[in-house]
mmCIF file with all atom_site columns, C-alpha atoms in Angstrom:
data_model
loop_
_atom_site.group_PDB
_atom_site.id
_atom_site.type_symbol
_atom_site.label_atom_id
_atom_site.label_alt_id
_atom_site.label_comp_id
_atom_site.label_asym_id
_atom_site.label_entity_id
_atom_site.label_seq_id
_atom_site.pdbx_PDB_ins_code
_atom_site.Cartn_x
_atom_site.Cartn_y
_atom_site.Cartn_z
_atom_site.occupancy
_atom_site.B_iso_or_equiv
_atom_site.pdbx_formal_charge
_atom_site.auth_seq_id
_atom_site.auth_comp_id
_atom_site.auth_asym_id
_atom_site.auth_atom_id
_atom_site.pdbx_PDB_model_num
ATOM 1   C CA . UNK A 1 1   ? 0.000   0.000   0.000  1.00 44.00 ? 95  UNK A CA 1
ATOM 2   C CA . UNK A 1 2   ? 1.413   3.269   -0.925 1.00 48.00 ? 96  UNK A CA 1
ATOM 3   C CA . UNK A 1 3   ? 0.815   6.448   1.693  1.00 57.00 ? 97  UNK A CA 1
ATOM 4   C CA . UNK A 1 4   ? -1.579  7.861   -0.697 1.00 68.00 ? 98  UNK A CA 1
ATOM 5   C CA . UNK A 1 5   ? -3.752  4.687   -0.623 1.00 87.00 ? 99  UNK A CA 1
ATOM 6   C CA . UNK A 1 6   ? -6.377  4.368   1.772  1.00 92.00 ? 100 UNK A CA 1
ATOM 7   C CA . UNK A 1 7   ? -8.120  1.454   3.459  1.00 95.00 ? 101 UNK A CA 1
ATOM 8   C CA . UNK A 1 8   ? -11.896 0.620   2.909  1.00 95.00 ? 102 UNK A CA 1
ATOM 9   C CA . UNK A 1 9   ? -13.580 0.357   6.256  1.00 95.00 ? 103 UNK A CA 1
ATOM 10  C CA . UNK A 1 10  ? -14.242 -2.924  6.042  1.00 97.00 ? 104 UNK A CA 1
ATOM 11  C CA . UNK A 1 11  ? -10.232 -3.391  6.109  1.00 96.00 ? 105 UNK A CA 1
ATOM 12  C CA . UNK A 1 12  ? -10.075 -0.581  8.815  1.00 96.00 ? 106 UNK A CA 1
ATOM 13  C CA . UNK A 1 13  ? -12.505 -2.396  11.254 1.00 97.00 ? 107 UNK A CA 1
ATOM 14  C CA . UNK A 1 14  ? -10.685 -5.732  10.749 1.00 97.00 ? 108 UNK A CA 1
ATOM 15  C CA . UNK A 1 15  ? -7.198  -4.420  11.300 1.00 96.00 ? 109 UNK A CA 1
ATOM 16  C CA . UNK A 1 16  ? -8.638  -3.005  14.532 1.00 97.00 ? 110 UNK A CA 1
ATOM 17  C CA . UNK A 1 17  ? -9.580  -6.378  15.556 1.00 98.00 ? 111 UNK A CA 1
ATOM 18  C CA . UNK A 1 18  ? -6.426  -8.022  14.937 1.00 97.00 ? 112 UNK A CA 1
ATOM 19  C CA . UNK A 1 19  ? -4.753  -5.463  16.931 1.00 96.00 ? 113 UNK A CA 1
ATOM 20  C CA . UNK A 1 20  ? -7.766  -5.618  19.626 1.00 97.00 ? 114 UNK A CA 1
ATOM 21  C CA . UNK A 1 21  ? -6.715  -9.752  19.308 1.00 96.00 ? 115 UNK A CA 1
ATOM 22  C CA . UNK A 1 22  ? -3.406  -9.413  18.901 1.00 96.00 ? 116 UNK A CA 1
ATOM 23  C CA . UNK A 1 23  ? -1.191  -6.333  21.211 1.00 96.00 ? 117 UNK A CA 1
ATOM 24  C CA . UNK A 1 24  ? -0.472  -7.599  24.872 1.00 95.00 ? 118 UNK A CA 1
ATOM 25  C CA . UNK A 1 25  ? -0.405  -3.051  26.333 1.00 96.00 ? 119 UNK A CA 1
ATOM 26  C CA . UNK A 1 26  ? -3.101  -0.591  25.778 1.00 98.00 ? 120 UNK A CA 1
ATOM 27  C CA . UNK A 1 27  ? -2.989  3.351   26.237 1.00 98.00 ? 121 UNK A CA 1
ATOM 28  C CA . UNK A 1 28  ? -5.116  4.867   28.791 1.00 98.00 ? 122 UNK A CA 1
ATOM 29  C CA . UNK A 1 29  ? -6.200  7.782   29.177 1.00 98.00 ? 123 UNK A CA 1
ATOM 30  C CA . UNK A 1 30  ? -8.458  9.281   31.939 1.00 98.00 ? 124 UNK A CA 1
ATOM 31  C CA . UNK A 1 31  ? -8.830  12.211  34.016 1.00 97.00 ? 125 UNK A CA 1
ATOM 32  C CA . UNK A 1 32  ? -9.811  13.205  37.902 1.00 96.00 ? 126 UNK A CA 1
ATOM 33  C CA . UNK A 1 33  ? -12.339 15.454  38.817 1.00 96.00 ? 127 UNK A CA 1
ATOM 34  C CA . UNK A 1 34  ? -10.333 18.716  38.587 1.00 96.00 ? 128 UNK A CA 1
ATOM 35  C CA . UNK A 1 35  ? -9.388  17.858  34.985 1.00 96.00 ? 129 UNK A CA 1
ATOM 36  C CA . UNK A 1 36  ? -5.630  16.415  36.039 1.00 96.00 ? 130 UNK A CA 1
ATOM 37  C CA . UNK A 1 37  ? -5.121  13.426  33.182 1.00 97.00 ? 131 UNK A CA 1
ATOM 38  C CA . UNK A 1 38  ? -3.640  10.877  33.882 1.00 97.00 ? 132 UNK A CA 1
ATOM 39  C CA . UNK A 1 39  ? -1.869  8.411   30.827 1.00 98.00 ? 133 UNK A CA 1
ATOM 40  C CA . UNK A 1 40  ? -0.642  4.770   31.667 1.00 98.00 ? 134 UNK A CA 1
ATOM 41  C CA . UNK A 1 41  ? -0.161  1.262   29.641 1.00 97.00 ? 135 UNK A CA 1
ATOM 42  C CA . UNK A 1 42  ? -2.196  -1.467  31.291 1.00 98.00 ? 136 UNK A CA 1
ATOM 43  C CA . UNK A 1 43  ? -2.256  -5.264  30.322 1.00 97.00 ? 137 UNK A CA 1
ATOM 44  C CA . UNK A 1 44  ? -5.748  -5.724  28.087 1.00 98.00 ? 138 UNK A CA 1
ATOM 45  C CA . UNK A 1 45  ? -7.839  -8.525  26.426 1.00 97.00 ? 139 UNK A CA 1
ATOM 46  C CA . UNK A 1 46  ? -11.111 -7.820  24.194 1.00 97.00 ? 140 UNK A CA 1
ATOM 47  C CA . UNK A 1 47  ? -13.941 -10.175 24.495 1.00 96.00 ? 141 UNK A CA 1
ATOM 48  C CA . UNK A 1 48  ? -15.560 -9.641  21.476 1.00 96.00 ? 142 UNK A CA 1
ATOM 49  C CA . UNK A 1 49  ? -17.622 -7.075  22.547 1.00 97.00 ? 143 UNK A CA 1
ATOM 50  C CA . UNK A 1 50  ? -15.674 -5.110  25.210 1.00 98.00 ? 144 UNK A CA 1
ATOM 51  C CA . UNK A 1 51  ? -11.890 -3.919  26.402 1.00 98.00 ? 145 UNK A CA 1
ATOM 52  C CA . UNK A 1 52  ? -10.905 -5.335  30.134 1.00 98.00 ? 146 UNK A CA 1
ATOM 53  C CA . UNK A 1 53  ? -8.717  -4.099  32.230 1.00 97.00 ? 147 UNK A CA 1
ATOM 54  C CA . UNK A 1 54  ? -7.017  -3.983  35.453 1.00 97.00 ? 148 UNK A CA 1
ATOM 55  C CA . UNK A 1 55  ? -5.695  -2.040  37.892 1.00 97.00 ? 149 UNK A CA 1
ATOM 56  C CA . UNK A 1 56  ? -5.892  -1.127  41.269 1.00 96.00 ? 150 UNK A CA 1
ATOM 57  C CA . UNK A 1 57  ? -8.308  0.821   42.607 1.00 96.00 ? 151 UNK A CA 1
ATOM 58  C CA . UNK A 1 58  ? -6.287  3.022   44.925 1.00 95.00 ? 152 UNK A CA 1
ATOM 59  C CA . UNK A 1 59  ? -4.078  4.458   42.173 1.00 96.00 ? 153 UNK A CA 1
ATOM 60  C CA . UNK A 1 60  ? -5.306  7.512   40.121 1.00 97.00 ? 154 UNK A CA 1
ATOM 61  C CA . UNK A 1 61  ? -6.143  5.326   36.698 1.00 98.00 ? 155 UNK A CA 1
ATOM 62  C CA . UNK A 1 62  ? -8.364  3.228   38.560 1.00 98.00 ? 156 UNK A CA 1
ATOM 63  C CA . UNK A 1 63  ? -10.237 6.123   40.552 1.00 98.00 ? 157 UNK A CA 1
ATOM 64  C CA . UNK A 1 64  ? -10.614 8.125   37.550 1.00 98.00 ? 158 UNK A CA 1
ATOM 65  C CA . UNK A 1 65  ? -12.020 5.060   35.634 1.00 98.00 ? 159 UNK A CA 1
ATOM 66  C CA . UNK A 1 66  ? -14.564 4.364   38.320 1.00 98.00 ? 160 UNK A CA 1
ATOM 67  C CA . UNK A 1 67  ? -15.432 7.770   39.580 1.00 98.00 ? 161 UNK A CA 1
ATOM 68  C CA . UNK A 1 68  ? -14.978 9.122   35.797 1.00 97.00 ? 162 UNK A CA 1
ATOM 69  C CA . UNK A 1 69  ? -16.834 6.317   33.787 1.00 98.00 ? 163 UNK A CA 1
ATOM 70  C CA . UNK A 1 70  ? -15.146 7.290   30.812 1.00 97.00 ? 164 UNK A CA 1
ATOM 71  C CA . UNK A 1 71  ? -12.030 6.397   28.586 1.00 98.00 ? 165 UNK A CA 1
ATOM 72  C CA . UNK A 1 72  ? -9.715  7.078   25.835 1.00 98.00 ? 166 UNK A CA 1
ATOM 73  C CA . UNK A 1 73  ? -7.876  3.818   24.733 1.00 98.00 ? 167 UNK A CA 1
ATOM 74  C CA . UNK A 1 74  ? -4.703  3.497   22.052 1.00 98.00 ? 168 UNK A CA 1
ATOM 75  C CA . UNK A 1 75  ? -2.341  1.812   20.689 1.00 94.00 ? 169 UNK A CA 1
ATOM 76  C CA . UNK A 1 76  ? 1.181   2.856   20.980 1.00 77.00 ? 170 UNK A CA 1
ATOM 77  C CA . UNK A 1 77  ? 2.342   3.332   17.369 1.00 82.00 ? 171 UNK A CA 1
ATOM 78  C CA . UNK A 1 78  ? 1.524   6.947   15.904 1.00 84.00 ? 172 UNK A CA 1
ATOM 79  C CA . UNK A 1 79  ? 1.827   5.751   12.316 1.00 88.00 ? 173 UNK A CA 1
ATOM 80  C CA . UNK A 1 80  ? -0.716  3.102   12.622 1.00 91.00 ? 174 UNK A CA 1
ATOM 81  C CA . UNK A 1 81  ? -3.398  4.874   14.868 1.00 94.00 ? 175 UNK A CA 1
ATOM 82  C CA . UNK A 1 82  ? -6.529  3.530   17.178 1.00 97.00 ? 176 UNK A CA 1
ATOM 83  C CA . UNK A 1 83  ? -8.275  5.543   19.474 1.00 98.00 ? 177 UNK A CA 1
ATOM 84  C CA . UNK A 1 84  ? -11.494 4.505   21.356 1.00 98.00 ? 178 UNK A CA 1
ATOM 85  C CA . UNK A 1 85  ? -13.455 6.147   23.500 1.00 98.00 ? 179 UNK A CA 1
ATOM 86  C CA . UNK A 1 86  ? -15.881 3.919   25.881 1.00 98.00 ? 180 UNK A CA 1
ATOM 87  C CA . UNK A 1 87  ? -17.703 3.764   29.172 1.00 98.00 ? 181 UNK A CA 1
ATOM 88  C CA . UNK A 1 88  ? -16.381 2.242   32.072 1.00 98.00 ? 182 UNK A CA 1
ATOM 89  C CA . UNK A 1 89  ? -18.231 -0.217  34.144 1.00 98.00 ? 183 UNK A CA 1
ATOM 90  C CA . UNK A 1 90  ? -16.234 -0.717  36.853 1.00 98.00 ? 184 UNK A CA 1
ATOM 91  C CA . UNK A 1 91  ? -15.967 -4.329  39.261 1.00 97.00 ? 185 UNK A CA 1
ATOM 92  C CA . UNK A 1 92  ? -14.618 -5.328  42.328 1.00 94.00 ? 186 UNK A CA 1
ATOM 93  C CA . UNK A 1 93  ? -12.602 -8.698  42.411 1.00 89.00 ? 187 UNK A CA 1
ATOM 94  C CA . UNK A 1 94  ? -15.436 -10.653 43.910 1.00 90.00 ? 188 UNK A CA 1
ATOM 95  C CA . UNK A 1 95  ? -18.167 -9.103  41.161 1.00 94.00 ? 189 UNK A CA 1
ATOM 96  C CA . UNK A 1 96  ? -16.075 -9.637  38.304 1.00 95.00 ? 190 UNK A CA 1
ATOM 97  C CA . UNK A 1 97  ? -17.814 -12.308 36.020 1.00 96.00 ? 191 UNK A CA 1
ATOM 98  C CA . UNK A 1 98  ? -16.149 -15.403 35.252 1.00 94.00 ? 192 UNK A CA 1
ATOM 99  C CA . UNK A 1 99  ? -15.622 -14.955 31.914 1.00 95.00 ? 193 UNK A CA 1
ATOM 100 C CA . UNK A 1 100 ? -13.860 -11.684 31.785 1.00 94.00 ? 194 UNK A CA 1
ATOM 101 C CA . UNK A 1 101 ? -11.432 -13.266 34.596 1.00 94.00 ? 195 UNK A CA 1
ATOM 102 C CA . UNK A 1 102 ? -10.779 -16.837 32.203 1.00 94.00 ? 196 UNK A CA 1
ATOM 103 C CA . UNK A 1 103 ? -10.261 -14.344 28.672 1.00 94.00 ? 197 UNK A CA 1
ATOM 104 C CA . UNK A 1 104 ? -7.865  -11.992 30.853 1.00 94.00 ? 198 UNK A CA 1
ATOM 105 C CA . UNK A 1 105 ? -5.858  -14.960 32.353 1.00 94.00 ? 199 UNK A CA 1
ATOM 106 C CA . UNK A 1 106 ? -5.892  -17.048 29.361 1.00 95.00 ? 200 UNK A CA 1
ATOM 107 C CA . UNK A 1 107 ? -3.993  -13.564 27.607 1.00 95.00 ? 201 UNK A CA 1
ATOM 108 C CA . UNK A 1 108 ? -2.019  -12.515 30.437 1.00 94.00 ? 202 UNK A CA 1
ATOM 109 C CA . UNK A 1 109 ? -1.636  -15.292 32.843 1.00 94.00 ? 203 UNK A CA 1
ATOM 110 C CA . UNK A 1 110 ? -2.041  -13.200 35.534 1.00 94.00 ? 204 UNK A CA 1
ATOM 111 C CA . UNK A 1 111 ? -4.759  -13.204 37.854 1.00 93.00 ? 205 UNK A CA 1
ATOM 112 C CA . UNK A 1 112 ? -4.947  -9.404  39.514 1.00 93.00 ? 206 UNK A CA 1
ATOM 113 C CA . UNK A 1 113 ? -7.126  -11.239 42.450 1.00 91.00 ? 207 UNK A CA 1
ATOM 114 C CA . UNK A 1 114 ? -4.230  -12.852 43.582 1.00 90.00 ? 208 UNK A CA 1
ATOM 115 C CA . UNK A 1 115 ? -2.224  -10.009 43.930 1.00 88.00 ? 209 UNK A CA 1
ATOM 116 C CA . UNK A 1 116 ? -4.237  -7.467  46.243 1.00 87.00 ? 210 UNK A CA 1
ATOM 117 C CA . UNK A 1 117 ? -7.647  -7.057  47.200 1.00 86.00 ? 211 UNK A CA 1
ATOM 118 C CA . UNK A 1 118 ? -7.098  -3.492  45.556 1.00 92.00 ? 212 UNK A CA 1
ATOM 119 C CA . UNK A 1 119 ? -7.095  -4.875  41.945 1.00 95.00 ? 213 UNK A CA 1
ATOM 120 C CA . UNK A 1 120 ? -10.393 -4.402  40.567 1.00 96.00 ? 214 UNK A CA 1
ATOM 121 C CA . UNK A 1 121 ? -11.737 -4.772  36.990 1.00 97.00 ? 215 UNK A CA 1
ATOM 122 C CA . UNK A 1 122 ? -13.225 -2.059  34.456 1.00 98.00 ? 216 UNK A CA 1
ATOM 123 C CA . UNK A 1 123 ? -15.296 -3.062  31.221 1.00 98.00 ? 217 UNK A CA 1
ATOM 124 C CA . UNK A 1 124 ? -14.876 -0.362  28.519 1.00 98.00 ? 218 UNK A CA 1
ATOM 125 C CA . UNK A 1 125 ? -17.513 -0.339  26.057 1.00 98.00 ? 219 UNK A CA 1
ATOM 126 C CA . UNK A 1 126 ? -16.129 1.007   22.941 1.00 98.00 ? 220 UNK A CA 1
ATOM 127 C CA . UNK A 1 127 ? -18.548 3.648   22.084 1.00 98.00 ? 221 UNK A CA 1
ATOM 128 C CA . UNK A 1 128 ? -16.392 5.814   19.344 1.00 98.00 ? 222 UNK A CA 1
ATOM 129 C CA . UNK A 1 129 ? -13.546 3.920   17.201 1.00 98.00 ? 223 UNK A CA 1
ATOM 130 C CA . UNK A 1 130 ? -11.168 5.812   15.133 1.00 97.00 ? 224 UNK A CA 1
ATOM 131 C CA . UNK A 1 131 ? -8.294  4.310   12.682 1.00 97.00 ? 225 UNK A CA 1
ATOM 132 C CA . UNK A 1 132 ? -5.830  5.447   10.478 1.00 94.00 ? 226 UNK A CA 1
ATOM 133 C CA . UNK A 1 133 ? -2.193  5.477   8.727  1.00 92.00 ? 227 UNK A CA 1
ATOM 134 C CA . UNK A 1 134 ? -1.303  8.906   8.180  1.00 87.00 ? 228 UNK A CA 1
ATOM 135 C CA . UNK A 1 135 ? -3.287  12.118  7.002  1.00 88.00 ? 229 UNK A CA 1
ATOM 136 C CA . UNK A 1 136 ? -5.119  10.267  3.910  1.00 90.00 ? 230 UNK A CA 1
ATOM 137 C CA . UNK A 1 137 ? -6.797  8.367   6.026  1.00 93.00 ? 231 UNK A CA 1
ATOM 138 C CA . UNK A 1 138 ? -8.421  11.165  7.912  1.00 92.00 ? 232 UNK A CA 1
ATOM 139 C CA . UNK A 1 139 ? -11.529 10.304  6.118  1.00 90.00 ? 233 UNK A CA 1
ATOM 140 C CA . UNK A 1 140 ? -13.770 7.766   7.239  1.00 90.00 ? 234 UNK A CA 1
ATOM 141 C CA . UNK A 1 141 ? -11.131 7.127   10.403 1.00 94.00 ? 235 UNK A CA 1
ATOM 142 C CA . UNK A 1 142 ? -14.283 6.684   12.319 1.00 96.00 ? 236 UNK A CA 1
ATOM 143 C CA . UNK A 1 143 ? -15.064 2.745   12.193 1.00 97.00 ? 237 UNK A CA 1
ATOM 144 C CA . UNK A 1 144 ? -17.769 2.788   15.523 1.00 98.00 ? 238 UNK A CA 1
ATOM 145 C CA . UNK A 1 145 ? -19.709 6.045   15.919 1.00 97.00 ? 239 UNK A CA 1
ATOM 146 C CA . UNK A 1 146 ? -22.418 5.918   18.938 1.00 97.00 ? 240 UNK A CA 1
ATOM 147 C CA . UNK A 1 147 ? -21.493 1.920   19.915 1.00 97.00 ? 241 UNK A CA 1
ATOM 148 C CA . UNK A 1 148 ? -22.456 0.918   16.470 1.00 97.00 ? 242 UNK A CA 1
ATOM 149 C CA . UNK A 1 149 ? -19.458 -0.493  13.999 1.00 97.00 ? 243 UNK A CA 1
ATOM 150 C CA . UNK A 1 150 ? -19.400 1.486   10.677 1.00 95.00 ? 244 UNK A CA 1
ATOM 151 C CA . UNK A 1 151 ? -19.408 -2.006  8.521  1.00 93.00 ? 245 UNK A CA 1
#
């Protein structure tokens, strides 16, 4: 593909999904109450229909995902950009379900639970996608608008 060739959607969305599939790290981004962001990479695994992750609860990532209920995800290179923006739905070791604790030690093989009571769980439901290489693909970088995939 040259840089002046862009990707249908259809490609877009599936690239995202190989990368949802496929990267171990995940950007994200949230913010407190006073507006102070807050950026860190956290272990992920995608379920098909959501992003989990994990962290504790004490730290400022995990009490600006609960108290915030909102997140910007990404993926690390600039030159091959994803960016989602979800809600956060946020569980406590003990409320986690069962399958979001088998698909994120399956990944990872690490249990959080084991760790510290302070490790908690947050669902993101991807409600905005974006992806692109580059400029040209400004157009049509949205793949998910309003929870709904483009294609």
């Amino acid at each position: 593909m040259t840089i002046t060739e862009s990707r249908t959607l259809e490609q877009r969305k599936r690239d995202v999904l190989t990368r949802l599939e496929r990267e171990t790290d995940i950007w994200v981004a949230s913010a407190d109450a006073d507006g102070l962001p807050c950026l860190v990479a956290l272990w992920f695994v995608w379920d098909g229909e959501s992003v989990w992750l994990s962290t504790r609860i004490t730290n400022p990532t995990g009490r600006n995902l609960r108290d915030g209920g909102r997140t910007r995800l990404a993926f690390g290179d600039t030159q091959d950009v994803v960016l989602i923006d979800g809600d956060v739905r946020t569980y406590g070791g003990e409320d986690v379900p069962a399958a979001a604790i088998d698909v994120f030690m399956a990944k990872t093989g690490w249990d959080p639970r084991r760790d510290s009571a302070s490790y908690a769980f947050f669902r993101v439901r991807p409600r905005t996608v974006q992806a692109l290489h580059g400029q040209h693909e400004m157009r049509g970088r949205h793949v998910m608008q309003d929870g709904v995939w483009a294609v």
